[in-house]
Short mmCIF file of N, CA and C in Angstrom, two decimals:
data_model
loop_
_atom_site.label_atom_id
_atom_site.label_comp_id
_atom_site.label_asym_id
_atom_site.label_seq_id
_atom_site.Cartn_x
_atom_site.Cartn_y
_atom_site.Cartn_z
N MET A 368 -10.65 3.91 12.55
CA MET A 368 -10.23 2.74 11.80
C MET A 368 -11.35 1.71 11.88
N GLU A 369 -11.70 1.15 10.74
CA GLU A 369 -12.81 0.21 10.68
C GLU A 369 -12.38 -1.19 10.27
N PHE A 370 -11.11 -1.48 10.31
CA PHE A 370 -10.63 -2.82 9.98
C PHE A 370 -9.89 -3.35 11.19
N PRO A 371 -9.86 -4.68 11.35
CA PRO A 371 -9.18 -5.22 12.53
C PRO A 371 -7.66 -5.18 12.39
N TYR A 372 -7.02 -4.80 13.48
CA TYR A 372 -5.58 -4.97 13.59
C TYR A 372 -5.40 -6.28 14.29
N ASP A 373 -4.92 -7.28 13.59
CA ASP A 373 -4.93 -8.65 14.10
C ASP A 373 -3.56 -9.30 13.95
N ASN A 374 -2.86 -9.41 15.05
CA ASN A 374 -1.56 -10.07 15.07
C ASN A 374 -1.67 -11.52 15.53
N GLY A 375 -2.88 -12.07 15.61
CA GLY A 375 -3.07 -13.42 16.13
C GLY A 375 -2.35 -14.50 15.34
N ALA A 376 -2.20 -14.32 14.03
CA ALA A 376 -1.56 -15.35 13.21
C ALA A 376 -0.05 -15.15 13.07
N VAL A 377 0.49 -14.10 13.67
CA VAL A 377 1.93 -13.86 13.58
C VAL A 377 2.65 -14.91 14.43
N ARG A 378 3.56 -15.64 13.79
CA ARG A 378 4.26 -16.73 14.47
C ARG A 378 5.12 -16.22 15.63
N ARG A 379 5.90 -15.17 15.39
CA ARG A 379 6.80 -14.66 16.42
C ARG A 379 6.08 -13.59 17.25
N GLN A 380 5.35 -14.03 18.24
CA GLN A 380 4.58 -13.11 19.07
C GLN A 380 5.48 -12.14 19.84
N ASP A 381 6.77 -12.47 19.96
CA ASP A 381 7.70 -11.58 20.64
C ASP A 381 8.14 -10.42 19.75
N ARG A 382 7.70 -10.41 18.49
CA ARG A 382 8.12 -9.36 17.56
C ARG A 382 6.94 -8.54 17.03
N LEU A 383 5.87 -8.51 17.76
CA LEU A 383 4.69 -7.79 17.29
C LEU A 383 4.95 -6.29 17.23
N LEU A 384 4.41 -5.67 16.22
CA LEU A 384 4.44 -4.22 16.08
C LEU A 384 3.11 -3.72 16.63
N GLY A 385 3.14 -2.79 17.54
CA GLY A 385 1.91 -2.26 18.12
C GLY A 385 1.04 -1.56 17.09
N GLU A 386 -0.24 -1.52 17.35
CA GLU A 386 -1.17 -0.90 16.40
C GLU A 386 -0.84 0.56 16.09
N PRO A 387 -0.53 1.41 17.08
CA PRO A 387 -0.20 2.80 16.73
C PRO A 387 1.02 2.90 15.81
N GLU A 388 2.03 2.08 16.07
CA GLU A 388 3.23 2.07 15.23
C GLU A 388 2.92 1.55 13.83
N ALA A 389 2.05 0.54 13.74
CA ALA A 389 1.67 -0.01 12.44
C ALA A 389 0.93 1.03 11.61
N LEU A 390 0.02 1.76 12.21
CA LEU A 390 -0.73 2.78 11.48
C LEU A 390 0.18 3.94 11.08
N ALA A 391 1.14 4.27 11.92
CA ALA A 391 2.11 5.32 11.56
C ALA A 391 2.93 4.87 10.35
N LEU A 392 3.33 3.61 10.33
CA LEU A 392 4.07 3.08 9.18
C LEU A 392 3.20 3.10 7.92
N LEU A 393 1.95 2.73 8.04
CA LEU A 393 1.04 2.76 6.89
C LEU A 393 0.92 4.19 6.35
N ARG A 394 0.88 5.15 7.24
CA ARG A 394 0.75 6.56 6.83
C ARG A 394 2.02 7.06 6.15
N ARG A 395 3.18 6.74 6.70
CA ARG A 395 4.43 7.34 6.20
C ARG A 395 5.19 6.48 5.19
N GLY A 396 4.81 5.22 5.02
CA GLY A 396 5.56 4.32 4.13
C GLY A 396 5.75 4.90 2.74
N GLU A 397 6.92 4.63 2.17
CA GLU A 397 7.24 5.18 0.85
C GLU A 397 6.63 4.36 -0.27
N TYR A 398 6.60 3.06 -0.11
CA TYR A 398 6.03 2.19 -1.13
C TYR A 398 5.56 0.90 -0.46
N GLY A 399 4.77 0.14 -1.20
CA GLY A 399 4.32 -1.16 -0.74
C GLY A 399 4.42 -2.15 -1.89
N VAL A 400 4.40 -3.42 -1.55
CA VAL A 400 4.44 -4.47 -2.56
C VAL A 400 3.06 -5.11 -2.62
N LEU A 401 2.43 -5.00 -3.78
CA LEU A 401 1.12 -5.61 -4.02
C LEU A 401 1.36 -7.03 -4.53
N SER A 402 0.85 -8.00 -3.80
CA SER A 402 1.01 -9.40 -4.19
C SER A 402 -0.35 -9.97 -4.54
N MET A 403 -0.37 -10.70 -5.65
CA MET A 403 -1.63 -11.24 -6.16
C MET A 403 -1.38 -12.54 -6.89
N GLN A 404 -2.44 -13.17 -7.33
CA GLN A 404 -2.33 -14.37 -8.15
C GLN A 404 -2.18 -13.95 -9.60
N ALA A 405 -1.14 -14.46 -10.26
CA ALA A 405 -0.94 -14.14 -11.67
C ALA A 405 -1.97 -14.85 -12.52
N VAL A 406 -2.33 -14.23 -13.62
CA VAL A 406 -3.30 -14.81 -14.55
C VAL A 406 -2.85 -16.21 -14.99
N GLU A 407 -1.57 -16.35 -15.27
CA GLU A 407 -1.05 -17.62 -15.76
C GLU A 407 -0.78 -18.63 -14.63
N GLY A 408 -1.13 -18.25 -13.41
CA GLY A 408 -0.90 -19.11 -12.26
C GLY A 408 0.33 -18.65 -11.50
N GLY A 409 0.43 -19.05 -10.26
CA GLY A 409 1.55 -18.62 -9.44
C GLY A 409 1.32 -17.26 -8.84
N GLY A 410 2.35 -16.76 -8.19
CA GLY A 410 2.26 -15.46 -7.55
C GLY A 410 2.83 -14.36 -8.42
N TYR A 411 2.44 -13.14 -8.12
CA TYR A 411 2.92 -11.97 -8.84
C TYR A 411 2.92 -10.81 -7.86
N GLY A 412 4.07 -10.20 -7.67
CA GLY A 412 4.18 -9.06 -6.77
C GLY A 412 4.85 -7.90 -7.47
N VAL A 413 4.40 -6.68 -7.14
CA VAL A 413 4.95 -5.49 -7.77
C VAL A 413 4.99 -4.35 -6.75
N PRO A 414 6.14 -3.64 -6.67
CA PRO A 414 6.23 -2.49 -5.77
C PRO A 414 5.50 -1.29 -6.35
N LEU A 415 4.78 -0.57 -5.49
CA LEU A 415 3.96 0.56 -5.93
C LEU A 415 3.99 1.70 -4.92
N SER A 416 3.93 2.92 -5.41
CA SER A 416 3.65 4.06 -4.55
C SER A 416 2.19 3.96 -4.14
N TYR A 417 1.86 4.44 -2.96
CA TYR A 417 0.49 4.32 -2.46
C TYR A 417 0.18 5.46 -1.51
N VAL A 418 -1.09 5.57 -1.21
CA VAL A 418 -1.51 6.50 -0.17
C VAL A 418 -2.66 5.86 0.60
N TRP A 419 -2.65 6.04 1.90
CA TRP A 419 -3.72 5.56 2.78
C TRP A 419 -4.63 6.75 3.07
N ASP A 420 -5.94 6.53 3.01
CA ASP A 420 -6.88 7.63 3.24
C ASP A 420 -7.16 7.89 4.72
N GLY A 421 -6.53 7.14 5.61
CA GLY A 421 -6.75 7.30 7.04
C GLY A 421 -7.90 6.45 7.55
N GLY A 422 -8.59 5.79 6.63
CA GLY A 422 -9.72 4.92 6.99
C GLY A 422 -9.46 3.50 6.54
N VAL A 423 -10.28 3.02 5.63
CA VAL A 423 -10.19 1.62 5.21
C VAL A 423 -9.71 1.46 3.77
N ARG A 424 -9.16 2.52 3.20
CA ARG A 424 -8.77 2.47 1.79
C ARG A 424 -7.32 2.87 1.57
N VAL A 425 -6.68 2.11 0.70
CA VAL A 425 -5.36 2.45 0.19
C VAL A 425 -5.54 2.62 -1.32
N TYR A 426 -4.91 3.65 -1.89
CA TYR A 426 -5.00 3.89 -3.32
C TYR A 426 -3.63 3.75 -3.96
N VAL A 427 -3.61 3.16 -5.15
CA VAL A 427 -2.42 3.09 -5.97
C VAL A 427 -2.82 3.49 -7.40
N HIS A 428 -1.84 3.97 -8.15
CA HIS A 428 -2.13 4.33 -9.54
C HIS A 428 -1.26 3.47 -10.45
N CYS A 429 -1.73 3.29 -11.67
CA CYS A 429 -1.01 2.48 -12.64
C CYS A 429 -1.55 2.79 -14.03
N ALA A 430 -0.98 2.10 -15.01
CA ALA A 430 -1.48 2.23 -16.38
C ALA A 430 -2.86 1.58 -16.47
N PRO A 431 -3.66 1.96 -17.45
CA PRO A 431 -5.02 1.42 -17.56
C PRO A 431 -5.11 0.01 -18.14
N GLU A 432 -3.97 -0.63 -18.40
CA GLU A 432 -4.00 -2.02 -18.87
C GLU A 432 -2.70 -2.69 -18.47
N GLY A 433 -2.70 -4.01 -18.46
CA GLY A 433 -1.48 -4.74 -18.16
C GLY A 433 -1.72 -5.95 -17.30
N ARG A 434 -0.63 -6.63 -17.01
CA ARG A 434 -0.66 -7.91 -16.27
C ARG A 434 -1.29 -7.76 -14.89
N LYS A 435 -0.97 -6.69 -14.20
CA LYS A 435 -1.51 -6.47 -12.86
C LYS A 435 -3.04 -6.42 -12.89
N LEU A 436 -3.59 -5.66 -13.83
CA LEU A 436 -5.04 -5.51 -13.90
C LEU A 436 -5.71 -6.81 -14.32
N LEU A 437 -5.11 -7.53 -15.24
CA LEU A 437 -5.66 -8.84 -15.63
C LEU A 437 -5.67 -9.79 -14.44
N SER A 438 -4.60 -9.74 -13.65
CA SER A 438 -4.51 -10.60 -12.46
C SER A 438 -5.58 -10.23 -11.44
N LEU A 439 -5.80 -8.92 -11.24
CA LEU A 439 -6.81 -8.48 -10.28
C LEU A 439 -8.22 -8.81 -10.75
N ASP A 440 -8.45 -8.78 -12.06
CA ASP A 440 -9.76 -9.18 -12.59
C ASP A 440 -10.02 -10.65 -12.27
N ARG A 441 -8.99 -11.44 -12.32
CA ARG A 441 -9.13 -12.88 -12.04
C ARG A 441 -9.38 -13.14 -10.56
N CYS A 442 -8.63 -12.44 -9.71
CA CYS A 442 -8.77 -12.63 -8.26
C CYS A 442 -8.44 -11.32 -7.56
N PRO A 443 -9.45 -10.62 -7.04
CA PRO A 443 -9.21 -9.32 -6.40
C PRO A 443 -8.72 -9.40 -4.95
N GLU A 444 -8.59 -10.59 -4.41
CA GLU A 444 -8.09 -10.72 -3.03
C GLU A 444 -6.57 -10.65 -3.07
N VAL A 445 -6.00 -9.66 -2.38
CA VAL A 445 -4.57 -9.39 -2.48
C VAL A 445 -3.95 -9.17 -1.11
N SER A 446 -2.64 -9.11 -1.13
CA SER A 446 -1.85 -8.75 0.04
C SER A 446 -1.03 -7.53 -0.32
N PHE A 447 -0.87 -6.62 0.63
CA PHE A 447 -0.08 -5.41 0.40
C PHE A 447 0.87 -5.26 1.59
N CYS A 448 2.17 -5.28 1.33
CA CYS A 448 3.17 -5.24 2.38
C CYS A 448 3.94 -3.93 2.32
N VAL A 449 4.08 -3.27 3.46
CA VAL A 449 4.87 -2.05 3.58
C VAL A 449 6.01 -2.33 4.54
N VAL A 450 7.22 -2.06 4.08
CA VAL A 450 8.41 -2.23 4.92
C VAL A 450 8.92 -0.85 5.28
N GLY A 451 9.12 -0.65 6.56
CA GLY A 451 9.62 0.65 7.03
C GLY A 451 11.12 0.62 7.20
N ARG A 452 11.57 1.13 8.31
CA ARG A 452 13.01 1.21 8.57
C ARG A 452 13.60 -0.19 8.71
N THR A 453 14.79 -0.35 8.12
CA THR A 453 15.56 -1.58 8.27
C THR A 453 17.00 -1.21 8.56
N LYS A 454 17.71 -2.11 9.21
CA LYS A 454 19.14 -1.91 9.46
C LYS A 454 19.78 -3.27 9.65
N VAL A 455 20.66 -3.60 8.73
CA VAL A 455 21.39 -4.86 8.82
C VAL A 455 22.39 -4.75 9.97
N ALA A 456 22.42 -5.78 10.81
CA ALA A 456 23.38 -5.86 11.92
C ALA A 456 24.29 -7.05 11.64
N PRO A 457 25.30 -6.88 10.79
CA PRO A 457 26.11 -8.00 10.34
C PRO A 457 26.79 -8.77 11.47
N SER A 458 27.27 -8.07 12.48
CA SER A 458 27.99 -8.77 13.56
C SER A 458 27.05 -9.61 14.42
N LYS A 459 25.73 -9.36 14.28
CA LYS A 459 24.75 -10.15 15.04
C LYS A 459 23.98 -11.10 14.12
N PHE A 460 24.34 -11.08 12.83
CA PHE A 460 23.71 -11.97 11.85
C PHE A 460 22.20 -11.83 11.81
N THR A 461 21.75 -10.58 11.82
CA THR A 461 20.31 -10.33 11.80
C THR A 461 20.03 -8.95 11.20
N THR A 462 18.79 -8.60 11.14
CA THR A 462 18.36 -7.30 10.62
C THR A 462 17.26 -6.74 11.50
N ALA A 463 17.39 -5.47 11.85
CA ALA A 463 16.30 -4.77 12.54
C ALA A 463 15.32 -4.33 11.46
N TYR A 464 14.03 -4.39 11.74
CA TYR A 464 13.03 -4.03 10.73
C TYR A 464 11.70 -3.70 11.38
N GLU A 465 10.82 -3.14 10.55
CA GLU A 465 9.42 -2.96 10.88
C GLU A 465 8.64 -3.16 9.58
N SER A 466 7.54 -3.87 9.67
CA SER A 466 6.74 -4.12 8.46
C SER A 466 5.29 -4.40 8.86
N ILE A 467 4.42 -4.14 7.89
CA ILE A 467 3.01 -4.47 8.06
C ILE A 467 2.53 -5.21 6.82
N VAL A 468 1.55 -6.06 7.01
CA VAL A 468 0.92 -6.77 5.91
C VAL A 468 -0.57 -6.51 5.98
N LEU A 469 -1.13 -6.05 4.87
CA LEU A 469 -2.56 -5.77 4.77
C LEU A 469 -3.20 -6.84 3.89
N ARG A 470 -4.28 -7.41 4.36
CA ARG A 470 -5.12 -8.23 3.49
C ARG A 470 -6.15 -7.28 2.92
N CYS A 471 -6.33 -7.31 1.60
CA CYS A 471 -7.20 -6.34 0.95
C CYS A 471 -8.04 -6.97 -0.15
N HIS A 472 -9.07 -6.23 -0.52
CA HIS A 472 -9.89 -6.54 -1.69
C HIS A 472 -9.67 -5.39 -2.68
N ALA A 473 -9.15 -5.70 -3.86
CA ALA A 473 -8.84 -4.67 -4.86
C ALA A 473 -10.08 -4.36 -5.70
N VAL A 474 -10.30 -3.07 -5.92
CA VAL A 474 -11.46 -2.62 -6.70
C VAL A 474 -10.96 -1.74 -7.84
N ARG A 475 -11.44 -2.03 -9.04
CA ARG A 475 -11.14 -1.24 -10.23
C ARG A 475 -12.40 -0.52 -10.70
N GLY A 476 -12.25 0.32 -11.71
CA GLY A 476 -13.41 0.97 -12.32
C GLY A 476 -14.04 2.01 -11.42
N LEU A 477 -13.22 2.75 -10.70
CA LEU A 477 -13.75 3.78 -9.79
C LEU A 477 -14.31 4.95 -10.59
N GLU A 478 -15.25 5.65 -9.98
CA GLU A 478 -15.82 6.83 -10.61
C GLU A 478 -14.78 7.95 -10.66
N ALA A 479 -14.94 8.86 -11.59
CA ALA A 479 -13.96 9.92 -11.84
C ALA A 479 -13.66 10.74 -10.58
N GLY A 480 -14.67 11.07 -9.80
CA GLY A 480 -14.44 11.88 -8.60
C GLY A 480 -13.53 11.19 -7.59
N GLU A 481 -13.74 9.91 -7.37
CA GLU A 481 -12.90 9.17 -6.43
C GLU A 481 -11.48 9.02 -6.99
N ARG A 482 -11.37 8.80 -8.28
CA ARG A 482 -10.05 8.68 -8.90
C ARG A 482 -9.26 9.98 -8.75
N MET A 483 -9.91 11.12 -9.01
CA MET A 483 -9.22 12.40 -8.90
C MET A 483 -8.84 12.69 -7.45
N GLU A 484 -9.71 12.36 -6.52
CA GLU A 484 -9.39 12.55 -5.10
C GLU A 484 -8.21 11.67 -4.69
N ALA A 485 -8.13 10.46 -5.21
CA ALA A 485 -6.99 9.58 -4.92
C ALA A 485 -5.70 10.19 -5.46
N LEU A 486 -5.76 10.75 -6.66
CA LEU A 486 -4.57 11.41 -7.21
C LEU A 486 -4.17 12.61 -6.37
N ARG A 487 -5.15 13.36 -5.87
CA ARG A 487 -4.85 14.50 -4.99
C ARG A 487 -4.15 14.02 -3.72
N LEU A 488 -4.66 12.92 -3.13
CA LEU A 488 -4.03 12.37 -1.93
C LEU A 488 -2.61 11.89 -2.20
N LEU A 489 -2.40 11.26 -3.35
CA LEU A 489 -1.05 10.81 -3.72
C LEU A 489 -0.11 12.01 -3.88
N LEU A 490 -0.57 13.06 -4.55
CA LEU A 490 0.25 14.25 -4.72
C LEU A 490 0.53 14.93 -3.38
N LYS A 491 -0.47 14.96 -2.52
CA LYS A 491 -0.29 15.58 -1.19
C LYS A 491 0.77 14.82 -0.39
N LYS A 492 0.84 13.51 -0.56
CA LYS A 492 1.82 12.70 0.15
C LYS A 492 3.21 12.85 -0.46
N TYR A 493 3.33 12.72 -1.78
CA TYR A 493 4.63 12.63 -2.43
C TYR A 493 5.17 13.96 -2.96
N ALA A 494 4.32 14.93 -3.22
CA ALA A 494 4.77 16.21 -3.77
C ALA A 494 3.96 17.36 -3.20
N PRO A 495 3.91 17.51 -1.86
CA PRO A 495 3.04 18.52 -1.26
C PRO A 495 3.36 19.96 -1.69
N GLU A 496 4.63 20.25 -1.98
CA GLU A 496 5.00 21.59 -2.40
C GLU A 496 4.55 21.90 -3.82
N ASP A 497 4.24 20.87 -4.58
CA ASP A 497 3.86 21.04 -5.98
C ASP A 497 2.43 20.55 -6.25
N LEU A 498 1.58 20.64 -5.26
CA LEU A 498 0.22 20.10 -5.37
C LEU A 498 -0.57 20.75 -6.51
N GLU A 499 -0.50 22.07 -6.63
CA GLU A 499 -1.28 22.76 -7.66
C GLU A 499 -0.83 22.34 -9.07
N VAL A 500 0.47 22.35 -9.31
CA VAL A 500 1.01 21.94 -10.60
C VAL A 500 0.71 20.46 -10.84
N GLY A 501 0.85 19.66 -9.78
CA GLY A 501 0.58 18.23 -9.88
C GLY A 501 -0.86 17.93 -10.27
N MET A 502 -1.79 18.69 -9.73
CA MET A 502 -3.20 18.47 -10.07
C MET A 502 -3.47 18.81 -11.54
N LYS A 503 -2.81 19.83 -12.04
CA LYS A 503 -2.95 20.15 -13.47
C LYS A 503 -2.41 19.01 -14.33
N TYR A 504 -1.27 18.47 -13.91
CA TYR A 504 -0.69 17.32 -14.63
C TYR A 504 -1.64 16.12 -14.55
N ALA A 505 -2.21 15.89 -13.37
CA ALA A 505 -3.13 14.77 -13.19
C ALA A 505 -4.36 14.91 -14.09
N GLU A 506 -4.85 16.12 -14.23
CA GLU A 506 -6.01 16.36 -15.11
C GLU A 506 -5.67 16.04 -16.56
N LYS A 507 -4.46 16.42 -17.00
CA LYS A 507 -4.05 16.16 -18.39
C LYS A 507 -3.86 14.67 -18.65
N SER A 508 -3.33 13.94 -17.68
CA SER A 508 -3.03 12.52 -17.89
C SER A 508 -4.11 11.60 -17.32
N PHE A 509 -5.22 12.17 -16.92
CA PHE A 509 -6.29 11.42 -16.24
C PHE A 509 -6.79 10.23 -17.06
N TYR A 510 -6.95 10.42 -18.35
CA TYR A 510 -7.51 9.37 -19.22
C TYR A 510 -6.60 8.16 -19.33
N ARG A 511 -5.31 8.32 -19.05
CA ARG A 511 -4.39 7.19 -19.17
C ARG A 511 -3.89 6.70 -17.83
N THR A 512 -4.65 6.99 -16.78
CA THR A 512 -4.28 6.58 -15.43
C THR A 512 -5.40 5.77 -14.80
N GLU A 513 -5.06 4.59 -14.32
CA GLU A 513 -6.01 3.76 -13.57
C GLU A 513 -5.70 3.94 -12.09
N ILE A 514 -6.72 3.99 -11.30
CA ILE A 514 -6.58 4.06 -9.84
C ILE A 514 -7.21 2.80 -9.28
N LEU A 515 -6.47 2.13 -8.42
CA LEU A 515 -6.98 0.95 -7.72
C LEU A 515 -7.26 1.32 -6.28
N ARG A 516 -8.40 0.88 -5.79
CA ARG A 516 -8.73 1.04 -4.38
C ARG A 516 -8.51 -0.31 -3.72
N LEU A 517 -7.66 -0.35 -2.72
CA LEU A 517 -7.46 -1.55 -1.92
C LEU A 517 -8.26 -1.38 -0.64
N GLU A 518 -9.34 -2.14 -0.52
CA GLU A 518 -10.17 -2.07 0.68
C GLU A 518 -9.55 -2.98 1.73
N ILE A 519 -9.13 -2.38 2.84
CA ILE A 519 -8.41 -3.12 3.87
C ILE A 519 -9.36 -4.05 4.62
N VAL A 520 -8.99 -5.32 4.66
CA VAL A 520 -9.75 -6.33 5.41
C VAL A 520 -9.14 -6.49 6.80
N SER A 521 -7.81 -6.57 6.88
CA SER A 521 -7.13 -6.66 8.16
C SER A 521 -5.67 -6.26 7.99
N VAL A 522 -5.03 -5.95 9.11
CA VAL A 522 -3.63 -5.54 9.13
C VAL A 522 -2.93 -6.28 10.25
N SER A 523 -1.68 -6.68 10.01
CA SER A 523 -0.83 -7.22 11.06
C SER A 523 0.54 -6.59 10.90
N GLY A 524 1.33 -6.62 11.97
CA GLY A 524 2.64 -5.99 11.90
C GLY A 524 3.67 -6.65 12.77
N LYS A 525 4.92 -6.58 12.32
CA LYS A 525 6.04 -7.13 13.06
C LYS A 525 7.19 -6.13 13.08
N SER A 526 8.04 -6.29 14.06
CA SER A 526 9.25 -5.49 14.11
C SER A 526 10.31 -6.26 14.88
N LYS A 527 11.53 -5.90 14.64
CA LYS A 527 12.63 -6.47 15.41
C LYS A 527 13.57 -5.34 15.76
N VAL A 528 13.82 -5.19 17.05
CA VAL A 528 14.74 -4.19 17.53
C VAL A 528 16.06 -4.91 17.81
N VAL A 529 17.15 -4.36 17.29
CA VAL A 529 18.48 -4.94 17.52
C VAL A 529 19.27 -3.91 18.30
N LYS A 530 19.80 -4.35 19.41
CA LYS A 530 20.58 -3.43 20.27
C LYS A 530 22.04 -3.75 20.22
#
């Protein structure tokens, strides 16, 4: 790992998620919320499927045009949040949870080889039994698929255990 795991700014120091647990969540998370500055001003967040390459990169796929891409062109500095297991504890008026927040720099316009490798990683994560068929589908739809690389700047994590 080449990015800092930094919980220094987390207000509730009693709820820190350890680095090994945070990286496990990053690896297994089902989706994340990409938050950015909207072109028209204000915030804009969107849930996305993603894959972590095990190093400093997270990849997401999307359409080759739209509000998200216009927003990233304006400001590529983003936040990406992954929420893991949660459990509402109504009788205790709280929720057990685990989550991580990544500060990232979004990059567009990747070369074809990196884009195809990102699609392979996404298929390996979400459809491992159908990887071969998925790669054929990816090749057919390649021209209408944008891949974003989120370069991880730092990660922090929190959790709350309810007993």
